Short mmCIF file of C-alpha atoms in Angstrom, two decimals:
data_model
loop_
_atom_site.label_atom_id
_atom_site.label_comp_id
_atom_site.label_asym_id
_atom_site.label_seq_id
_atom_site.Cartn_x
_atom_site.Cartn_y
_atom_site.Cartn_z
CA MET X 26 44.08 63.38 5.66
CA SER X 27 41.54 66.17 5.30
CA SER X 28 42.37 69.50 6.79
CA THR X 29 40.37 70.47 9.92
CA VAL X 30 37.22 72.44 9.09
CA ASN X 31 36.28 75.05 11.73
CA LEU X 32 32.46 75.16 11.74
CA SER X 33 32.23 78.67 13.25
CA ASN X 34 32.46 82.26 12.15
CA GLN X 35 32.44 85.62 13.87
CA ASN X 36 29.21 84.64 15.65
CA GLY X 37 30.65 81.54 17.08
CA ARG X 38 29.86 77.84 16.64
CA ILE X 39 26.83 76.40 15.00
CA ALA X 40 24.45 75.71 17.93
CA ILE X 41 21.73 73.09 18.08
CA VAL X 42 19.49 74.72 20.51
CA ASP X 43 16.85 72.07 20.74
CA GLY X 44 15.79 68.79 19.16
CA VAL X 45 12.45 67.04 19.32
CA ARG X 46 10.81 64.08 17.60
CA THR X 47 7.36 62.47 17.57
CA PRO X 48 7.07 58.99 19.19
CA PHE X 49 7.85 56.54 16.38
CA ALA X 50 5.15 54.10 15.50
CA ARG X 51 5.17 50.93 13.50
CA ILE X 52 3.58 51.16 10.02
CA ALA X 53 -0.24 51.13 10.00
CA THR X 54 -0.66 51.66 13.68
CA HIS X 55 -1.02 54.92 15.54
CA TYR X 56 -0.25 57.24 12.63
CA ARG X 57 -2.08 55.15 9.95
CA ASP X 58 -4.50 58.13 9.14
CA LEU X 59 -1.85 60.86 9.36
CA SER X 60 0.34 62.18 6.63
CA ALA X 61 4.07 62.96 6.58
CA ILE X 62 3.00 66.65 6.52
CA ASP X 63 1.08 66.21 9.73
CA LEU X 64 3.94 64.52 11.48
CA GLY X 65 6.37 67.15 10.21
CA SER X 66 4.19 69.96 11.41
CA PHE X 67 3.94 68.45 14.92
CA VAL X 68 7.72 68.66 15.52
CA VAL X 69 8.07 72.17 13.91
CA ASN X 70 5.28 73.57 16.03
CA GLU X 71 6.72 71.95 19.13
CA LEU X 72 10.13 73.59 18.55
CA ILE X 73 8.56 76.96 18.04
CA LYS X 74 6.41 76.70 21.09
CA ARG X 75 9.09 75.24 23.42
CA ASN X 76 11.44 78.03 22.51
CA ASP X 77 9.12 80.87 22.61
CA LEU X 78 9.73 81.81 18.99
CA LYS X 79 7.60 83.89 16.68
CA PRO X 80 7.22 82.88 13.04
CA LYS X 81 8.89 86.01 11.79
CA GLN X 82 12.12 85.09 13.69
CA ILE X 83 12.55 81.91 11.62
CA ASP X 84 14.56 82.50 8.48
CA GLN X 85 14.48 79.06 6.91
CA LEU X 86 12.95 75.65 7.14
CA VAL X 87 14.90 72.74 5.61
CA PHE X 88 13.02 69.48 5.56
CA GLY X 89 13.12 66.20 3.81
CA MET X 90 11.26 62.86 3.32
CA THR X 91 11.98 59.67 1.40
CA VAL X 92 8.54 58.16 0.77
CA MET X 93 7.26 60.81 -1.50
CA ILE X 94 3.67 62.19 -1.43
CA PRO X 95 2.81 62.39 -5.19
CA GLU X 96 0.38 65.28 -4.86
CA ALA X 97 2.59 67.20 -2.36
CA PRO X 98 6.27 66.37 -3.02
CA PHE X 99 7.50 69.89 -1.83
CA ILE X 100 7.47 68.61 1.87
CA ALA X 101 9.33 71.60 3.37
CA ARG X 102 6.99 74.19 2.06
CA GLU X 103 3.97 72.04 2.92
CA VAL X 104 5.12 71.73 6.47
CA ALA X 105 5.81 75.51 6.65
CA LEU X 106 2.32 76.20 5.45
CA ALA X 107 0.77 73.75 7.83
CA CYS X 108 2.57 75.52 10.76
CA GLY X 109 1.47 78.97 9.62
CA LEU X 110 5.00 79.92 8.47
CA ASP X 111 3.58 81.43 5.33
CA ASP X 112 6.44 83.93 4.91
CA VAL X 113 9.33 81.53 5.83
CA ASP X 114 11.62 80.40 3.13
CA ALA X 115 11.67 76.63 2.79
CA TYR X 116 13.30 73.95 0.74
CA SER X 117 13.27 70.17 0.57
CA ILE X 118 16.05 67.58 0.52
CA THR X 119 16.00 63.88 0.01
CA ARG X 120 19.05 61.75 0.66
CA ALA X 121 17.38 58.46 1.56
CA CYS X 122 18.10 57.35 5.09
CA ALA X 123 20.63 60.20 5.61
CA THR X 124 17.99 62.79 4.65
CA SER X 125 17.99 64.77 7.94
CA PHE X 126 21.71 64.50 8.29
CA GLN X 127 21.74 66.56 5.12
CA THR X 128 18.97 68.96 6.20
CA ILE X 129 20.96 69.77 9.39
CA ALA X 130 24.23 70.19 7.36
CA SER X 131 22.58 72.41 4.87
CA ALA X 132 21.06 74.56 7.68
CA ALA X 133 24.41 74.88 9.28
CA GLU X 134 25.95 76.00 5.92
CA SER X 135 23.28 78.70 5.62
CA ILE X 136 24.06 80.08 9.05
CA LEU X 137 27.79 80.02 8.41
CA ALA X 138 27.36 81.87 5.10
CA GLY X 139 25.30 84.57 6.87
CA ASN X 140 22.26 83.72 4.87
CA ALA X 141 20.12 82.85 7.77
CA GLU X 142 20.10 83.30 11.54
CA ILE X 143 17.44 80.90 12.80
CA VAL X 144 16.82 77.64 10.94
CA ILE X 145 14.70 74.60 11.70
CA ALA X 146 15.92 71.38 9.99
CA GLY X 147 14.57 67.83 10.03
CA GLY X 148 12.66 65.15 8.31
CA THR X 149 9.47 63.09 8.18
CA ASP X 150 8.07 59.99 6.73
CA SER X 151 4.88 58.03 6.64
CA THR X 152 5.38 54.44 5.50
CA SER X 153 1.61 53.95 6.25
CA SER X 154 0.85 56.42 3.41
CA VAL X 155 2.95 54.61 0.76
CA ARG X 156 1.00 54.16 -2.51
CA LEU X 157 0.83 50.65 -3.96
CA PRO X 158 2.78 50.51 -7.24
CA MET X 159 0.99 49.37 -10.40
CA SER X 160 2.43 47.45 -13.28
CA GLN X 161 4.19 49.40 -16.16
CA LYS X 162 1.61 48.03 -18.51
CA PHE X 163 -1.29 49.36 -16.47
CA SER X 164 0.33 52.79 -15.92
CA SER X 165 1.38 53.30 -19.54
CA THR X 166 -2.09 52.24 -20.76
CA LEU X 167 -3.88 54.74 -18.50
CA ARG X 168 -1.55 57.40 -19.77
CA ASP X 169 -2.41 56.57 -23.33
CA VAL X 170 -6.18 56.45 -22.50
CA ASN X 171 -5.93 59.92 -21.10
CA PHE X 172 -4.50 61.23 -24.33
CA ALA X 173 -6.64 59.08 -26.76
CA LYS X 174 -8.80 61.19 -29.06
CA THR X 175 -11.87 58.88 -29.50
CA PHE X 176 -13.98 56.69 -27.24
CA LYS X 177 -13.11 53.79 -29.63
CA ASP X 178 -9.38 54.35 -29.05
CA ARG X 179 -9.94 54.32 -25.26
CA VAL X 180 -11.92 51.10 -25.36
CA ARG X 181 -9.25 49.49 -27.62
CA LEU X 182 -6.50 50.39 -25.17
CA LEU X 183 -8.36 49.26 -22.03
CA SER X 184 -9.20 45.93 -23.71
CA SER X 185 -5.58 45.19 -24.11
CA LEU X 186 -5.22 44.87 -20.28
CA ARG X 187 -5.15 41.52 -18.65
CA PRO X 188 -6.03 40.76 -15.10
CA LYS X 189 -2.28 40.35 -14.08
CA ASP X 190 -1.70 43.95 -15.43
CA ILE X 191 -4.30 45.40 -13.11
CA LEU X 192 -3.19 43.86 -9.92
CA PRO X 193 -1.02 46.11 -7.66
CA LEU X 194 2.60 45.20 -7.16
CA GLU X 195 4.02 44.51 -3.67
CA PRO X 196 5.84 47.56 -2.35
CA SER X 197 9.63 46.94 -2.06
CA ILE X 198 12.56 48.92 -0.93
CA THR X 199 14.76 47.86 -3.76
CA GLU X 200 18.12 49.39 -4.82
CA PHE X 201 17.35 50.45 -8.35
CA SER X 202 20.94 50.14 -9.78
CA VAL X 203 21.51 46.60 -8.43
CA GLY X 204 17.90 45.24 -8.21
CA GLU X 205 18.33 44.06 -4.63
CA THR X 206 16.54 44.95 -1.39
CA MET X 207 18.67 46.34 1.40
CA GLY X 208 18.00 43.23 3.29
CA GLN X 209 19.49 41.08 0.49
CA SER X 210 22.49 43.40 0.30
CA CYS X 211 22.98 43.08 4.09
CA GLU X 212 22.95 39.26 3.73
CA LYS X 213 25.78 39.52 1.21
CA MET X 214 27.71 41.83 3.53
CA VAL X 215 27.46 39.65 6.64
CA LYS X 216 28.66 36.62 4.76
CA LYS X 217 31.59 38.55 3.28
CA TRP X 218 32.61 40.05 6.68
CA GLY X 219 32.07 36.81 8.62
CA VAL X 220 29.26 38.34 10.91
CA SER X 221 27.47 35.53 12.72
CA ARG X 222 23.67 35.28 13.45
CA ALA X 223 24.50 35.54 17.17
CA GLU X 224 26.50 38.67 16.72
CA GLN X 225 23.51 40.35 14.91
CA ASP X 226 20.99 39.16 17.53
CA ASP X 227 23.29 40.44 20.32
CA LEU X 228 23.28 43.85 18.77
CA ALA X 229 19.47 43.85 18.25
CA TYR X 230 18.87 42.76 21.83
CA ALA X 231 21.23 45.58 23.05
CA SER X 232 19.29 48.13 21.01
CA HIS X 233 15.95 47.20 22.61
CA HIS X 234 17.52 46.79 26.01
CA ASN X 235 19.12 50.17 25.98
CA ALA X 236 16.12 51.91 24.57
CA ALA X 237 13.81 50.34 27.16
CA ARG X 238 16.20 51.44 29.94
CA ALA X 239 16.42 54.99 28.49
CA TRP X 240 12.60 55.30 28.50
CA LYS X 241 12.40 53.90 32.06
CA ASP X 242 15.12 56.31 33.31
CA GLY X 243 13.38 59.29 31.69
CA TYR X 244 16.35 60.01 29.33
CA LEU X 245 14.04 60.43 26.30
CA ASP X 246 11.31 62.50 27.92
CA ASP X 247 12.58 65.91 26.74
CA GLN X 248 13.34 64.91 23.19
CA VAL X 249 10.13 63.01 22.49
CA MET X 250 6.98 65.09 22.33
CA SER X 251 3.37 64.00 23.11
CA VAL X 252 1.17 63.68 20.02
CA ALA X 253 -2.64 64.21 20.23
CA LEU X 254 -4.22 61.35 18.13
CA GLY X 255 -7.73 62.58 18.53
CA ASN X 256 -10.67 60.94 20.43
CA GLY X 257 -8.94 62.07 23.57
CA LYS X 258 -5.97 59.81 23.03
CA THR X 259 -2.37 61.01 23.30
CA LEU X 260 0.78 59.12 22.25
CA LYS X 261 4.02 59.68 24.18
CA ASP X 262 5.83 56.41 23.80
CA ASP X 263 7.46 54.58 20.81
CA ASN X 264 5.45 51.46 20.08
CA LEU X 265 8.25 49.37 18.66
CA VAL X 266 10.52 49.20 21.67
CA ARG X 267 10.44 45.88 23.47
CA LYS X 268 10.29 46.95 27.10
CA ASN X 269 11.35 43.50 28.51
CA PRO X 270 13.32 41.96 25.79
CA GLU X 271 14.71 38.37 26.13
CA ARG X 272 17.78 37.37 24.24
CA SER X 273 16.55 33.87 23.65
CA ALA X 274 13.57 35.18 21.69
CA TYR X 275 15.80 36.41 18.83
CA ASP X 276 17.16 32.77 18.21
CA LYS X 277 13.58 31.58 17.26
CA LEU X 278 13.09 33.99 14.34
CA LYS X 279 13.51 32.80 10.76
CA PRO X 280 15.58 34.68 8.07
CA CYS X 281 13.45 36.92 5.96
CA PHE X 282 15.75 37.71 2.95
CA ASP X 283 17.76 34.56 2.37
CA PHE X 284 15.67 31.33 2.55
CA SER X 285 18.53 29.04 1.42
CA GLY X 286 19.35 27.96 4.97
CA ALA X 287 22.38 30.34 5.21
CA GLY X 288 20.38 33.43 5.91
CA SER X 289 20.81 35.35 9.17
CA VAL X 290 18.95 38.68 8.73
CA THR X 291 15.64 38.40 10.45
CA ALA X 292 12.74 40.76 11.44
CA GLY X 293 14.18 40.89 14.93
CA ASN X 294 17.68 42.15 13.91
CA ALA X 295 16.48 44.64 11.22
CA SER X 296 14.76 47.95 11.65
CA SER X 297 11.02 48.15 10.97
CA LEU X 298 8.95 50.23 8.63
CA THR X 299 7.98 53.18 10.80
CA ASP X 300 6.14 56.51 10.75
CA GLY X 301 7.49 59.57 12.49
CA ALA X 302 9.15 63.03 12.30
CA SER X 303 12.16 64.72 13.93
CA ALA X 304 13.62 68.27 13.81
CA VAL X 305 16.27 70.42 15.42
CA LEU X 306 16.54 74.21 15.90
CA LEU X 307 19.80 75.69 14.74
CA MET X 308 21.34 79.21 15.07
CA SER X 309 24.77 80.65 15.78
CA GLU X 310 26.22 80.55 19.25
CA ALA X 311 25.80 84.39 19.51
CA LYS X 312 22.32 84.31 18.41
CA ALA X 313 21.41 81.67 21.06
CA LYS X 314 23.10 83.77 23.73
CA ALA X 315 21.22 86.88 22.60
CA LEU X 316 17.90 85.08 22.93
CA GLY X 317 18.72 83.62 26.21
CA LEU X 318 18.63 80.04 24.84
CA GLU X 319 20.87 77.30 26.13
CA PRO X 320 22.00 74.94 23.34
CA ILE X 321 22.00 71.22 23.86
CA GLY X 322 25.19 71.17 21.79
CA TYR X 323 27.13 72.16 18.69
CA ILE X 324 28.14 70.75 15.34
CA ARG X 325 31.90 70.25 15.16
CA SER X 326 32.03 68.64 11.65
CA PHE X 327 30.22 66.58 9.06
CA ALA X 328 30.97 64.53 6.02
CA PHE X 329 29.18 62.63 3.30
CA ALA X 330 30.72 59.94 1.12
CA ALA X 331 29.75 57.37 -1.45
CA LYS X 332 30.78 54.01 -2.95
CA THR X 333 29.48 51.74 -5.59
CA PRO X 334 26.11 50.04 -4.42
CA LYS X 335 27.20 46.81 -6.17
CA ASP X 336 29.35 45.63 -3.21
CA ASP X 337 29.05 46.52 0.44
CA LEU X 338 26.04 48.78 -0.17
CA LEU X 339 25.61 49.79 3.55
CA MET X 340 29.40 50.48 4.26
CA GLY X 341 29.16 54.27 3.55
CA PRO X 342 29.50 55.29 7.27
CA VAL X 343 33.01 53.72 7.23
CA LEU X 344 33.97 56.09 4.28
CA ALA X 345 32.27 59.12 5.84
CA ALA X 346 33.36 58.74 9.59
CA PRO X 347 37.12 59.24 9.21
CA ILE X 348 36.64 62.33 7.06
CA ALA X 349 34.37 63.88 9.77
CA LEU X 350 36.76 62.95 12.46
CA ASP X 351 39.63 64.46 10.55
CA ARG X 352 37.66 67.57 10.04
CA ALA X 353 36.86 67.72 13.74
CA GLY X 354 40.53 67.31 14.54
CA ILE X 355 40.03 64.22 16.70
CA THR X 356 40.32 60.47 16.63
CA LEU X 357 37.91 57.70 17.33
CA GLN X 358 39.59 57.10 20.69
CA GLU X 359 38.72 60.71 21.86
CA LEU X 360 34.97 60.27 21.60
CA SER X 361 32.52 60.11 24.52
CA LEU X 362 29.72 58.55 22.55
CA VAL X 363 29.12 56.84 19.19
CA ASP X 364 25.56 56.75 17.85
CA MET X 365 25.26 54.76 14.60
CA HIS X 366 21.98 54.28 12.71
CA GLU X 367 21.00 50.63 12.74
CA ALA X 368 19.31 49.77 9.37
CA PHE X 369 20.26 46.15 10.29
CA ALA X 370 22.29 44.76 13.15
CA GLY X 371 24.40 43.05 10.33
CA GLN X 372 25.05 46.38 8.69
CA LEU X 373 26.19 47.82 12.03
CA ALA X 374 28.45 44.87 12.74
CA CYS X 375 29.96 45.16 9.28
CA ASN X 376 30.51 48.97 9.81
CA LEU X 377 32.30 48.32 13.14
CA LYS X 378 34.52 45.67 11.41
CA GLY X 379 35.23 48.01 8.59
CA LEU X 380 36.41 50.88 11.00
CA GLU X 381 38.73 48.19 12.62
CA SER X 382 40.06 46.85 9.45
CA LEU X 383 43.65 47.82 8.29
CA ASP X 384 43.09 46.08 5.01
CA TYR X 385 39.92 48.03 4.36
CA ALA X 386 41.55 51.19 5.38
CA ARG X 387 44.40 50.72 2.82
CA THR X 388 42.40 49.19 -0.02
CA THR X 389 39.11 51.32 0.20
CA LEU X 390 39.78 54.44 2.44
CA ASN X 391 43.26 55.11 1.07
CA ARG X 392 44.64 55.29 4.67
CA THR X 393 47.66 53.82 6.19
CA LYS X 394 45.93 53.01 9.54
CA ALA X 395 42.57 51.68 10.52
CA VAL X 396 40.09 54.10 11.75
CA GLY X 397 39.86 52.31 15.07
CA GLU X 398 37.78 50.02 17.29
CA VAL X 399 34.48 51.41 18.64
CA ASP X 400 34.18 50.72 22.46
CA ARG X 401 30.88 48.98 22.74
CA LYS X 402 30.19 50.68 26.14
CA ILE X 403 29.68 54.04 24.29
CA LEU X 404 27.87 52.63 21.29
CA ASN X 405 24.04 53.43 20.94
CA VAL X 406 23.79 53.64 24.65
CA ASN X 407 20.19 54.69 24.64
CA GLY X 408 19.06 52.43 21.77
CA GLY X 409 19.05 52.69 18.00
CA SER X 410 16.82 52.27 14.90
CA ILE X 411 16.29 48.56 15.51
CA ALA X 412 14.42 49.46 18.65
CA PHE X 413 12.88 52.72 17.82
CA GLY X 414 12.16 52.06 14.24
CA HIS X 415 13.34 54.00 11.09
CA PRO X 416 11.12 56.65 9.50
CA PHE X 417 13.72 57.26 6.74
CA GLY X 418 13.66 61.00 6.55
CA ALA X 419 13.53 61.54 10.32
CA THR X 420 16.23 59.16 11.53
CA GLY X 421 19.14 61.45 11.08
CA ALA X 422 17.72 64.22 13.30
CA ARG X 423 16.71 61.59 15.78
CA VAL X 424 20.33 60.31 16.07
CA VAL X 425 21.92 63.66 16.25
CA SER X 426 19.50 64.86 19.00
CA GLN X 427 19.72 61.71 20.93
CA ALA X 428 23.52 61.89 21.07
CA LEU X 429 23.48 65.60 22.06
CA TYR X 430 20.94 65.08 24.87
CA GLU X 431 22.97 62.20 26.24
CA LEU X 432 26.28 64.25 26.11
CA LYS X 433 24.52 67.08 27.89
CA ARG X 434 23.18 64.69 30.52
CA ARG X 435 26.70 63.40 31.10
CA GLY X 436 28.11 66.95 31.50
CA GLY X 437 29.63 67.30 28.04
CA GLY X 438 31.74 65.57 25.57
CA ILE X 439 32.07 64.62 21.83
CA ALA X 440 29.99 62.23 19.81
CA LEU X 441 30.20 60.66 16.35
CA THR X 442 26.93 60.03 14.61
CA THR X 443 26.57 58.12 11.44
CA ALA X 444 24.03 56.66 8.93
CA CYS X 445 24.12 54.44 5.92
CA ALA X 446 21.80 55.21 2.96
CA ALA X 447 20.67 53.92 -0.40
CA GLY X 448 23.03 54.23 -3.26
CA GLY X 449 26.11 53.40 -1.18
CA ILE X 450 25.93 56.77 0.61
CA GLY X 451 27.30 57.36 4.10
CA ALA X 452 26.78 60.28 6.44
CA ALA X 453 28.78 61.24 9.52
CA MET X 454 28.49 64.18 11.87
CA VAL X 455 30.69 65.09 14.97
CA VAL X 456 28.70 66.93 17.65
CA GLU X 457 29.79 68.24 21.06
CA ALA X 458 28.24 69.51 24.23
CA ASP X 459 29.75 71.71 26.92
#
């Protein structure tokens, strides 16, 4: 058991005063001509405007992304400059799908250490802007051509290229260390953990159903900003959420990672490639009170964990969650809400089974008891990544904000938020609202 970590100091708890995100949009749709910098600047500017802050009041901007922009990899500083925060300290973080879990955690640590009073943390990604990879032969030849001393040498190098060398490669989210896509890894996991196709499709349907209801009931209005797209058009709504989902429609989709006849991961029960940004405004409890700002909630604890990606790549949340719960001094049964990132419905199902498994607790978590069973009635109640989409760097802040807004709406409580990430990483954060 880990000892309880009290995330507070003489200025009180770490407050999340506000959280906002852009509408999320499927790749190559509404944001096809916008960069990750553009999207990130939208949410940062919105937080500043909504909370009547001046640039000089912000001590730090912590931002991340996963799909790198080659000519502008320092995303935090670029977003700061795009927002006119020229004198604000900024630094970037990348932790794959857990990126903005880490930017929030790092911001909290800066406040706890007394190094900053007001920090904006978040993440952004534009999958629409991904660059097509070229073959290693083409890249190395162009490199050598650039350094060749004579025209003859350049011609000789270029003449060595064949048509197949020049063709761009298909972009793929592949785990470098194991050479598998996440979808392939998920297929291995669902077979190992005995997760059926029906269970995956049930979870995917629930994600869309809950998200559609949340939009209809106005639960997402305050946390999703409007984005001016130009030409007089404004985007307010996510464009991936199925507003009237039918459970039977999921049965008709074909597997897209395992074509042997035994596959069960489909486009319908997996999160989509998505563009978007999300951010939160953090400060101490005392600072929020001094500014007359009412927090949407507080960070009670967080934890990150890792395991080998060779097996159960996406089980990281099962490792991180019990550590975060221990540090918060609570059990799974005391939670009001659980909000888990849905990379795949199969991954979510395996994570739930892992939390329930006594054998997994003993052999992998070094614990004598299972973490516990998640009550499905409190799980992803307003939808998850399968419905909203998954802009890698933005999802963590979306999950944390969404949980806090719902806790606040319900009159308070405690929530566990989690995410799996590349490399076998897991993130977990316990948040509370009064």
